[in-house]
Amino acid sequence: MRIELQKRANTSTLFSILSPLLALALTLVAGAIMFGLLGKSPLGSLYIYFVEPLLDVWSLHELAIKAAPLILIAVGLSICFRSNNWNIGAEGQFTIGAITGSILPVLNPEWHSPLILPLMLVMGMIGGALYAGIPALLKTRFNTNEILTSLMLVYIAQLFLDWLVRGPWRDPQGYNFPQTKSFQPEAVLPEILDSGRAHLGIVFAIIAAVALWFMMRFMLKGFQVSVLGQSERAGRFAGFSAKKMVWFSMLLSGALAGLAGISEVSGSIGHVQPVISPGYGFTAIIVAFLGRLNPLGIVASGFVLALTYLGGEAAQLSLSISDKVSRVFQGLILFFVLSCDTLIHYRIRLIVNPSAAQEGKS
Amino acid sequence: MFEAILLTVITASTPLVIAALGELVTERSGVLNLGLEGMMIMGAVAAFATAQLTGSAYLGILGGILGGGIFSLLFGVLTLTLVANQVATGLALTILGLGLSGQLGESFVGMPGIRLQPIVIPLLSDIPFFGRVLFSQDLIFYMSVALVFGISWFLFKSRTGLKMRAIGDNHGSAHALGINVVRTRYLAVLFGGACAGLAGAQLSLVYTPQWVENMTAGRGWIALALVVFASWRPLRVLAGGYLFGAVGIGQLHAQLLAQSGGIAIPSQLLSALPYVATIVVLIIISHNRRTTLINTPASLGKPFVPDR
């Protein structure tokens, strides 16, 4: 018995929609099995993990807080991945964006101006974009593989942040905790509703997603992204520059990751500390693929992955399982998405008897 | 003193060399497996767990190889049978590996590990200067040296190695010649996974004999860069691996020296050195577009569907 793939003449619209849902269903099945193996009731655990966090207002706000950076980063990454630029260092751009965005409130804690917040956001975006500009420069100038360089820069950014908050930026009145002073109220991203903590970050995320969806759908730039991504040669014949696309996609995704970083620090943490992200930059890669690299799909998948974080916390509290479970779920989702995507381009045939298949062909 | 430093450099370099060698074989067959970090960490946790449960470090090595190998099959099924994107699948493997190993290793955190004991080779280890350094090492070090020369021979002197390189350079032609592309690639992926698992086993049985979450700390990625650095040649992997290992150990010694000398070098700056070095090395190696093009297996990362 073997599996054989047959290329479809056209990509299947049915499976384009079904594949992410199928992947989620398979993840739930795998999750049930995993909970069973851990000695917990499979259905009860899934309920605690995936449903309970949606039932009260407080956790809905937490969901929006966690979805915001995931969506912001993932829509930027979707442009990179579509144009065949593999920026996997969004975690580093997120970190640098958080640092450059925090320069004003950390160094000028007494500056109470309404200008500070917009300036912080802009500086965060610039910082993230410049940091993503390093792998872009190395790729266009020195032909260096952007996967490896952008990833190495994640470690460097994290060490830089660690040094900052333990050294020059440490709050002298902070009882030796490695963190900066809390931001002044003017430097804190406002909450959107009175009912909870969710801040403007989620609004930025949705604006970015809609804008990039519009670009991909109706603008020449979006067309360039798809053409260069599918065939650099075809793009060259059309007069599109692959080098410029490297810069465009990397700077754009870096800026969005930087915006996510400063929004997270200013909106939900309120100061800078050694660890500011539970791996948003890496999880966003999963978000991008689960959303099928479509900015609007990414909004939906961003909430799904945000739920895996919340579910992990819930599982830790009510099931006394470690929150690493959420990482496992995230990895499983990506695996199943990638396998289900095969159905879009290929028909899968199970061949029980190889010789029979040969006859059928002739 | 000098001997001690040399010994630590060897211990730090061995996992890089082994992981990079496995990836080299995988990439020579035209498959880019970015899941090296994930397979390594799975090997590390599997090795530690096996050693703990059986009390034998040697069975731990076996556990590591199996852990990395079995985990790599997941990558094989997705990219070779289901023709999924190799870059994305590799990332998935890393994310899943880091999560799963954390989950599996939870109960081992803080446990004292079982160290793999060195095997002293009589006579040879009495040679002055380098005898003790090279000939009273643990089994995994000897395996790494054997792998370098074994893989060199396999790729460039054996018929199967030739076929494998042919697949990596042009899978269409290789398929037309009647070589089973998918099966060979499965074996190459499996071999890469087993090597990554062995490298992980070295980390949790020799380098720091205990289980720490995320203990690979980016070594899988550095090993990936090492393959590019070595332009897909096993002997250069050996040289490069020791260079990278020396940078890593050098920064540790610099930290100690700075501390004892009262010089205020931020430890984070020194910790960042291996990553900076990796980027610099990649720039030096890749900047000549033509030599890169000649050395890279031409089908690397491209999907293959047999058309019968």
XYZ file of C-alpha atoms in Angstrom:
670
model
C 0.000 0.000 0.000
C 1.265 3.467 -0.736
C 0.099 7.023 -1.020
C 0.168 8.762 -4.325
C -0.354 12.449 -5.082
C -2.076 13.665 -8.192
C -1.735 17.312 -9.038
C -5.062 19.089 -9.383
C -5.577 21.144 -12.530
C -6.801 24.040 -10.376
C -6.282 24.625 -6.693
C -9.300 23.402 -4.797
C -11.374 26.244 -3.374
C -13.247 23.835 -1.145
C -10.070 22.622 0.515
C -8.602 26.135 0.782
C -11.410 26.882 3.208
C -11.629 23.434 4.739
C -7.925 22.824 5.316
C -7.457 25.112 8.355
C -10.663 23.772 9.911
C -9.634 20.193 9.260
C -6.252 20.964 10.816
C -7.908 22.358 13.937
C -10.139 19.303 14.196
C -7.130 17.008 13.945
C -5.322 19.079 16.585
C -8.266 18.598 18.923
C -8.177 14.842 18.351
C -4.425 14.724 18.960
C -4.931 16.920 22.023
C -7.580 14.579 23.407
C -5.194 11.662 22.989
C -2.406 13.612 24.675
C -4.599 14.549 27.654
C -5.668 10.905 27.859
C -2.030 9.808 28.001
C -1.385 12.329 30.759
C -4.139 10.618 32.729
C -6.759 13.369 32.440
C -10.261 13.162 31.074
C -9.822 14.006 27.356
C -13.102 15.830 26.769
C -13.115 17.608 30.115
C -9.562 18.801 29.528
C -10.339 20.048 26.043
C -13.293 21.928 27.508
C -11.089 23.562 30.124
C -8.423 24.298 27.533
C -10.418 25.621 24.602
C -13.895 26.583 25.834
C -13.706 27.842 29.385
C -11.376 30.746 28.559
C -14.090 32.088 26.257
C -16.783 32.186 28.907
C -15.973 35.249 30.982
C -15.301 38.875 30.135
C -11.909 38.976 31.846
C -10.459 36.213 29.716
C -11.953 37.632 26.522
C -9.896 40.730 27.228
C -6.817 38.593 27.803
C -7.546 36.881 24.499
C -7.532 40.239 22.698
C -4.289 41.236 24.439
C -2.546 38.067 23.284
C -4.080 38.081 19.811
C -2.897 41.636 19.107
C 0.866 40.994 18.822
C 0.269 37.648 17.093
C -1.879 39.236 14.374
C 0.363 42.290 13.956
C 3.466 40.169 13.496
C 1.777 37.487 11.397
C 0.280 39.833 8.797
C 3.757 41.255 8.239
C 5.240 37.766 8.004
C 2.557 36.724 5.511
C 3.911 39.350 3.084
C 7.436 38.035 3.656
C 6.497 34.395 3.197
C 4.343 35.140 0.128
C 7.274 36.890 -1.509
C 9.587 34.028 -0.523
C 11.547 35.956 2.088
C 11.873 33.835 5.199
C 11.997 36.287 8.049
C 11.849 34.080 11.120
C 13.426 36.626 13.446
C 10.235 38.522 14.268
C 10.854 37.790 17.941
C 14.023 39.872 17.739
C 12.334 42.705 15.855
C 9.577 42.638 18.472
C 12.204 42.963 21.222
C 14.107 45.803 19.548
C 10.831 47.610 18.785
C 9.923 47.376 22.439
C 13.335 48.809 23.383
C 13.455 51.712 20.928
C 9.824 52.529 21.674
C 10.587 52.671 25.383
C 13.516 55.080 25.082
C 11.310 58.157 25.654
C 9.409 57.046 28.777
C 12.456 55.389 30.357
C 14.798 58.323 29.860
C 12.176 61.070 30.330
C 9.847 59.815 33.054
C 8.779 63.364 33.860
C 7.651 64.259 30.333
C 3.860 64.404 30.566
C 2.821 65.264 27.054
C 0.142 63.674 24.881
C 2.801 63.525 22.161
C 4.807 60.839 23.923
C 2.621 57.868 22.999
C 2.497 58.443 19.227
C 6.248 59.109 19.237
C 6.859 55.868 21.122
C 4.822 53.883 18.616
C 6.662 55.434 15.682
C 10.047 54.806 17.291
C 9.069 51.213 18.005
C 8.189 50.702 14.364
C 11.429 52.297 13.213
C 13.468 50.153 15.594
C 11.792 46.940 14.448
C 12.155 47.908 10.795
C 15.845 48.756 11.152
C 16.523 45.486 12.931
C 14.780 43.576 10.136
C 16.831 45.702 7.760
C 19.988 43.878 8.880
C 19.056 40.503 7.356
C 17.623 42.384 4.350
C 20.925 44.186 3.834
C 22.906 40.983 4.288
C 20.645 39.138 1.840
C 20.695 41.778 -0.879
C 24.331 42.836 -0.468
C 26.096 39.636 0.606
C 23.689 36.957 -0.567
C 23.395 35.663 3.001
C 20.587 33.300 3.988
C 17.996 35.419 5.811
C 16.602 32.466 7.767
C 19.831 32.018 9.701
C 20.763 35.667 10.113
C 17.316 36.806 11.256
C 17.238 33.972 13.779
C 20.720 34.697 15.165
C 19.604 38.310 15.633
C 16.808 37.096 17.945
C 19.353 35.824 20.457
C 21.378 39.006 20.169
C 18.297 41.205 20.720
C 17.259 39.222 23.784
C 20.732 39.493 25.307
C 20.767 43.228 24.573
C 17.417 43.665 26.348
C 18.698 41.617 29.274
C 21.770 43.829 29.572
C 19.695 47.032 29.352
C 17.248 46.216 32.124
C 19.919 44.771 34.416
C 22.318 47.624 33.706
C 21.723 51.154 32.491
C 17.918 51.050 32.449
C 17.362 49.442 35.833
C 15.074 51.352 38.160
C 17.297 52.462 41.087
C 14.274 52.414 43.413
C 13.184 49.003 42.152
C 14.485 46.870 45.060
C 17.102 45.408 42.703
C 14.487 43.910 40.401
C 15.812 43.876 36.834
C 13.198 46.188 35.381
C 12.709 49.839 34.482
C 10.488 52.345 36.237
C 6.822 52.025 35.433
C 5.849 54.221 32.489
C 4.106 57.535 33.189
C 0.319 57.363 32.527
C 0.700 59.332 29.276
C 3.000 56.616 27.918
C 0.561 53.779 28.523
C -1.505 52.530 25.617
C -5.170 53.241 26.520
C -7.687 50.485 27.089
C -10.469 50.245 24.528
C -13.374 49.245 26.786
C -14.217 49.967 30.392
C -14.824 46.311 31.080
C -11.188 45.151 31.017
C -7.524 45.387 30.116
C -7.650 44.993 26.328
C -5.735 47.920 24.821
C -5.423 49.660 21.472
C -2.999 46.977 20.232
C -5.826 44.818 18.930
C -7.178 47.823 16.997
C -3.763 48.364 15.378
C -3.697 44.674 14.512
C -7.036 44.725 12.763
C -6.221 47.952 10.895
C -2.924 46.456 9.725
C -4.644 43.257 8.611
C -7.316 45.088 6.617
C -4.746 47.438 5.049
C -2.491 44.592 3.958
C -5.472 42.586 2.723
C -6.395 45.605 0.574
C -2.828 45.864 -0.671
C -2.594 42.208 -1.602
C -5.983 42.274 -3.296
C -6.159 45.586 -5.113
C -2.708 47.139 -5.386
C 0.205 46.610 -7.750
C 2.509 46.061 -4.782
C 0.437 43.096 -3.690
C 0.598 41.651 -7.167
C 4.379 42.070 -7.151
C 4.542 40.179 -3.863
C 2.670 37.185 -5.284
C 4.494 37.136 -8.620
C 7.990 37.408 -7.152
C 7.099 34.834 -4.538
C 5.911 32.289 -7.059
C 8.641 32.862 -9.612
C 11.453 35.344 -9.343
C 12.139 34.895 -13.044
C 8.596 35.771 -14.032
C 8.823 38.801 -11.777
C 12.010 39.945 -13.485
C 10.363 39.719 -16.893
C 7.567 41.904 -15.580
C 10.165 44.433 -14.463
C 9.761 43.801 -10.715
C 12.888 43.952 -8.587
C 13.462 41.008 -6.270
C 15.947 43.026 -4.236
C 13.469 45.807 -3.607
C 10.952 43.185 -2.565
C 13.393 41.818 0.020
C 13.668 45.294 1.488
C 9.957 46.029 1.292
C 8.798 42.808 2.920
C 11.480 42.751 5.598
C 11.091 46.396 6.602
C 7.306 46.105 6.616
C 7.252 42.983 8.765
C 9.954 44.409 11.011
C 7.973 47.612 11.543
C 4.831 45.657 12.414
C 6.754 43.409 14.800
C 8.263 46.525 16.369
C 4.820 48.054 16.762
C 3.672 44.834 18.405
C 6.649 45.024 20.758
C 6.077 48.569 21.949
C 2.302 47.993 22.188
C 2.900 44.974 24.388
C 5.332 46.803 26.665
C 3.296 49.998 26.861
C -0.167 48.422 26.859
C 0.000 45.274 28.900
C 3.280 45.310 30.890
C 3.795 48.999 31.712
C 7.578 48.797 32.084
C 10.502 47.005 30.439
C 11.717 43.705 31.904
C 14.080 40.908 30.782
C 11.329 38.748 29.281
C 8.577 40.568 27.429
C 7.224 37.889 25.121
C 6.130 34.271 25.505
C 7.492 33.596 22.018
C 4.986 35.724 20.086
C 7.429 36.115 17.209
C 7.654 32.366 16.665
C 4.002 31.614 17.335
C 3.138 34.270 14.742
C 4.730 32.019 12.114
C 2.061 29.440 12.950
C -0.608 32.143 12.911
C 0.498 33.181 9.418
C 0.265 29.641 8.067
C -2.992 28.780 9.814
C -4.438 31.960 8.263
C -3.221 30.607 4.914
C -1.024 33.723 4.524
C -4.163 35.782 3.989
C -4.328 38.885 6.234
C -8.018 38.409 7.031
C -7.547 34.707 7.691
C -4.729 35.690 10.034
C -7.105 37.754 12.183
C -9.107 34.596 12.846
C -6.074 32.364 13.352
C -4.511 34.959 15.669
C -7.396 34.491 18.074
C -7.095 30.696 17.829
C -3.407 30.765 18.764
C -4.069 33.331 21.484
C -6.517 30.810 22.875
C -3.758 28.184 23.065
C -1.835 30.527 25.391
C -4.883 31.124 27.591
C -5.778 27.435 27.542
C -2.242 26.614 28.637
C -2.617 28.896 31.646
C -6.028 27.420 32.430
C -4.689 23.878 32.129
C -1.884 24.751 34.509
C -4.364 26.009 37.113
C -7.223 23.520 36.832
C -5.518 20.388 35.503
C -2.077 20.919 37.048
C -0.436 20.260 33.700
C 2.548 22.406 32.789
C 1.854 25.324 30.459
C 4.297 23.768 27.972
C 1.208 21.998 26.728
C 0.413 25.181 24.820
C 3.702 24.929 22.881
C 2.853 21.353 21.980
C -0.575 22.415 20.751
C 0.959 25.205 18.697
C 3.432 22.844 17.061
C 0.675 20.320 16.334
C -1.515 22.973 14.712
C 1.283 23.951 12.337
C 1.956 20.327 11.447
C -1.650 19.599 10.679
C -2.097 22.828 8.708
C 0.886 22.017 6.534
C -0.321 18.468 5.893
C -3.884 19.555 5.153
C -2.649 22.190 2.725
C -1.480 19.346 0.496
C -5.146 18.658 -0.235
C -5.469 22.051 -1.887
C -2.961 21.275 -4.599
C -3.104 17.516 -4.819
C -5.603 14.728 -4.828
C -4.444 12.015 -2.482
C -4.956 8.457 -3.604
C -4.327 5.445 -1.497
C -3.061 2.643 -3.674
C -3.518 -0.756 -2.120
C -2.170 -2.820 -4.965
C 0.523 -1.082 -7.034
C 0.065 -3.252 -10.129
C -3.659 -2.514 -10.234
C -2.837 1.171 -10.360
C -0.575 0.666 -13.344
C -3.365 -1.086 -15.216
C -5.791 1.653 -14.373
C -3.377 4.137 -15.885
C -2.950 2.334 -19.164
C 45.686 24.704 31.592
C 46.135 24.496 27.835
C 45.058 20.867 27.843
C 41.988 21.712 29.914
C 40.903 24.405 27.476
C 41.424 22.043 24.549
C 39.270 19.437 26.272
C 36.407 21.880 26.800
C 36.667 23.062 23.193
C 36.324 19.466 22.017
C 33.320 18.889 24.257
C 31.652 22.064 23.011
C 32.403 21.355 19.359
C 31.376 17.705 19.152
C 27.587 18.286 19.157
C 27.929 20.981 16.495
C 30.013 18.692 14.289
C 27.659 15.713 14.638
C 24.462 17.682 14.061
C 25.955 19.499 11.083
C 27.192 16.232 9.547
C 23.709 14.744 9.678
C 22.197 17.851 8.155
C 24.895 17.808 5.496
C 23.807 14.353 4.341
C 20.148 15.411 4.377
C 20.919 18.524 2.357
C 23.134 16.640 -0.088
C 20.027 14.630 -0.977
C 18.233 17.906 -1.688
C 16.174 18.223 1.484
C 16.471 21.282 3.727
C 15.498 20.301 7.255
C 15.351 23.400 9.427
C 14.085 21.280 12.317
C 17.615 20.535 13.506
C 17.106 22.389 16.781
C 13.895 20.442 17.459
C 15.439 17.063 16.660
C 18.470 17.844 18.804
C 16.404 18.759 21.836
C 14.265 15.640 21.381
C 17.470 13.603 21.236
C 18.717 15.327 24.389
C 15.569 14.586 26.385
C 15.271 11.040 25.039
C 18.895 10.330 25.919
C 18.550 11.750 29.408
C 15.326 9.865 30.069
C 16.707 6.559 28.792
C 19.869 6.944 30.853
C 17.822 7.718 33.960
C 15.416 4.822 33.498
C 18.035 2.219 32.614
C 20.960 3.625 34.577
C 23.199 3.281 31.553
C 24.650 6.209 29.635
C 25.288 3.941 26.653
C 21.617 3.057 26.375
C 21.085 6.802 26.718
C 23.063 7.332 23.518
C 20.815 4.814 21.793
C 17.763 6.586 23.166
C 19.014 9.895 21.812
C 19.620 8.486 18.346
C 16.161 6.889 18.299
C 14.515 10.039 19.656
C 16.015 12.278 16.975
C 15.489 9.690 14.246
C 11.839 8.972 14.987
C 11.108 12.678 15.302
C 12.703 13.316 11.896
C 10.305 10.833 10.297
C 7.510 13.284 11.043
C 9.368 15.761 8.848
C 9.854 13.079 6.213
C 6.166 12.211 6.010
C 5.177 15.840 5.631
C 7.776 17.013 3.147
C 8.395 13.826 1.153
C 5.031 12.078 1.117
C 2.736 15.090 1.443
C 5.130 17.520 -0.318
C 4.623 20.238 2.298
C 6.864 23.317 2.264
C 10.228 22.270 3.723
C 11.051 25.577 5.398
C 7.709 25.765 7.174
C 7.768 22.102 8.171
C 11.252 22.468 9.572
C 10.112 25.377 11.706
C 7.137 23.316 12.852
C 9.501 20.539 13.873
C 11.562 22.959 15.939
C 8.534 24.501 17.660
C 6.988 21.100 18.402
C 10.309 19.667 19.538
C 10.957 22.487 22.001
C 7.431 22.169 23.422
C 7.299 18.390 23.536
C 10.743 18.049 25.114
C 9.785 20.561 27.794
C 6.668 18.545 28.520
C 8.430 15.160 28.517
C 11.398 16.381 30.527
C 9.372 18.129 33.203
C 9.940 15.441 35.823
C 13.697 15.321 35.126
C 14.409 18.986 35.867
C 17.024 19.290 38.598
C 17.850 15.582 38.652
C 21.552 14.712 38.714
C 22.471 13.219 35.359
C 24.505 10.205 34.403
C 27.734 11.229 32.738
C 29.130 9.233 29.876
C 32.549 8.025 31.018
C 35.615 8.454 28.826
C 37.208 5.431 27.177
C 40.979 5.550 27.621
C 42.782 3.963 24.716
C 45.976 2.332 26.029
C 49.345 3.394 24.589
C 47.902 6.096 22.341
C 46.716 8.121 25.305
C 50.294 8.210 26.629
C 51.519 10.257 23.652
C 52.737 13.580 24.995
C 50.826 16.817 24.336
C 47.741 15.557 22.493
C 47.500 11.904 23.539
C 45.290 12.467 26.552
C 43.183 15.045 24.755
C 42.416 12.886 21.740
C 42.519 9.338 23.105
C 40.812 9.454 26.470
C 37.501 10.794 25.245
C 33.958 9.522 25.467
C 32.361 7.297 22.845
C 30.412 10.143 21.207
C 33.624 11.996 20.374
C 35.072 8.913 18.690
C 31.778 8.507 16.838
C 31.986 12.100 15.601
C 35.429 11.513 14.121
C 34.319 8.250 12.562
C 31.276 10.002 11.108
C 33.399 12.690 9.437
C 35.508 10.184 7.582
C 32.682 7.702 7.054
C 30.452 10.327 5.469
C 33.322 11.648 3.352
C 33.869 8.182 2.003
C 30.171 7.506 1.569
C 29.425 10.696 -0.368
C 32.439 10.785 -2.625
C 33.592 7.188 -2.953
C 30.516 4.977 -2.779
C 27.908 4.306 -5.440
C 24.987 5.083 -3.139
C 26.654 8.353 -2.191
C 26.959 9.279 -5.844
C 23.284 8.521 -6.364
C 22.391 10.609 -3.366
C 24.378 13.579 -4.649
C 22.741 13.145 -8.051
C 19.324 13.371 -6.410
C 20.352 16.490 -4.565
C 21.563 18.166 -7.711
C 18.736 17.217 -10.032
C 15.948 15.044 -8.709
C 14.171 14.988 -12.064
C 17.104 13.419 -13.869
C 17.850 11.059 -11.003
C 14.238 9.875 -11.095
C 14.459 9.378 -14.863
C 17.550 7.219 -14.303
C 15.466 4.948 -12.118
C 16.797 6.048 -8.724
C 14.131 5.998 -6.047
C 14.230 9.646 -5.043
C 11.691 9.555 -2.236
C 13.120 6.462 -0.553
C 16.687 7.785 -0.649
C 15.514 11.095 0.775
C 13.654 9.334 3.573
C 16.879 7.585 4.518
C 18.825 10.849 4.335
C 16.288 12.615 6.544
C 16.331 9.708 8.989
C 20.115 9.777 9.117
C 20.078 13.539 9.722
C 17.591 13.067 12.543
C 19.628 10.280 14.121
C 22.755 12.448 14.038
C 20.862 15.384 15.543
C 19.611 13.028 18.248
C 23.163 11.853 18.924
C 24.297 15.473 19.157
C 21.494 16.119 21.631
C 22.548 13.049 23.614
C 26.058 14.497 23.852
C 24.580 17.650 25.401
C 22.587 15.874 28.094
C 25.115 13.079 28.808
C 28.511 14.778 28.391
C 28.461 18.556 27.968
C 26.130 19.279 30.900
C 24.913 15.923 32.243
C 21.453 17.040 33.311
C 18.160 18.042 31.718
C 17.541 21.759 31.264
C 14.680 23.053 29.176
C 15.830 24.567 25.854
C 19.322 23.297 26.602
C 20.255 23.305 22.915
C 20.239 27.142 23.076
C 20.355 27.668 19.328
C 23.063 25.072 18.627
C 20.822 23.467 16.007
C 20.694 26.733 14.130
C 24.426 27.248 14.456
C 24.935 23.743 13.053
C 22.734 24.711 10.097
C 24.971 27.701 9.470
C 27.953 25.399 9.798
C 26.752 23.336 6.827
C 26.698 26.470 4.673
C 30.079 27.475 6.092
C 31.512 24.066 5.177
C 30.078 24.365 1.661
C 28.560 20.892 2.105
C 31.892 19.117 2.687
C 32.358 16.847 5.729
C 35.998 17.691 6.483
C 35.218 21.391 6.515
C 32.374 20.686 8.934
C 34.995 19.302 11.305
C 37.167 22.400 10.957
C 34.231 24.797 11.201
C 32.711 22.955 14.138
C 35.902 23.363 16.126
C 36.129 27.010 15.153
C 32.590 27.635 16.423
C 33.206 25.559 19.529
C 36.360 27.549 20.246
C 34.452 30.834 19.956
C 31.881 29.535 22.418
C 34.505 28.404 24.931
C 36.603 31.502 24.322
C 33.739 33.733 25.400
C 33.280 31.697 28.607
C 36.959 32.077 29.487
C 36.842 35.767 28.605
C 33.929 36.136 31.032
C 35.901 34.472 33.817
C 39.014 36.515 33.042
C 37.036 39.737 32.970
C 35.447 38.880 36.303
C 38.697 37.991 38.018
C 40.465 40.990 36.491
C 37.690 43.325 37.577
C 37.089 44.480 34.010
C 33.453 45.373 33.411
C 32.586 43.611 30.187
C 28.852 42.874 30.154
C 28.400 39.102 30.219
C 25.567 39.460 27.715
C 27.956 40.952 25.176
C 30.226 37.926 25.436
C 27.275 35.518 25.360
C 26.186 37.112 22.101
C 29.567 36.384 20.495
C 28.759 32.926 19.047
C 25.681 34.340 17.331
C 27.577 37.351 16.006
C 30.353 35.053 14.826
C 27.811 32.928 12.973
C 26.493 35.956 11.107
C 29.997 37.163 10.234
C 30.994 33.731 8.979
C 27.842 33.500 6.852
C 28.653 36.857 5.271
C 32.207 35.802 4.445
C 31.092 32.490 2.977
C 28.063 33.669 1.035
C 29.227 36.950 -0.457
C 30.594 35.286 -3.569
C 27.398 34.389 -5.390
C 29.091 32.122 -7.907
C 30.905 29.789 -5.503
C 27.735 29.552 -3.405
C 25.809 28.530 -6.487
C 28.373 25.868 -7.379
C 28.492 24.352 -3.906
C 24.789 24.326 -2.991
C 22.915 21.150 -3.974
C 20.816 22.465 -6.852
C 17.534 20.809 -5.798
C 17.877 21.914 -2.176
C 14.482 22.699 -0.696
C 12.564 22.037 -3.901
C 9.553 19.727 -3.675
C 9.494 16.539 -5.719
C 6.451 14.610 -6.870
C 7.173 11.486 -8.904
C 5.175 11.581 -12.125
C 5.548 7.809 -12.594
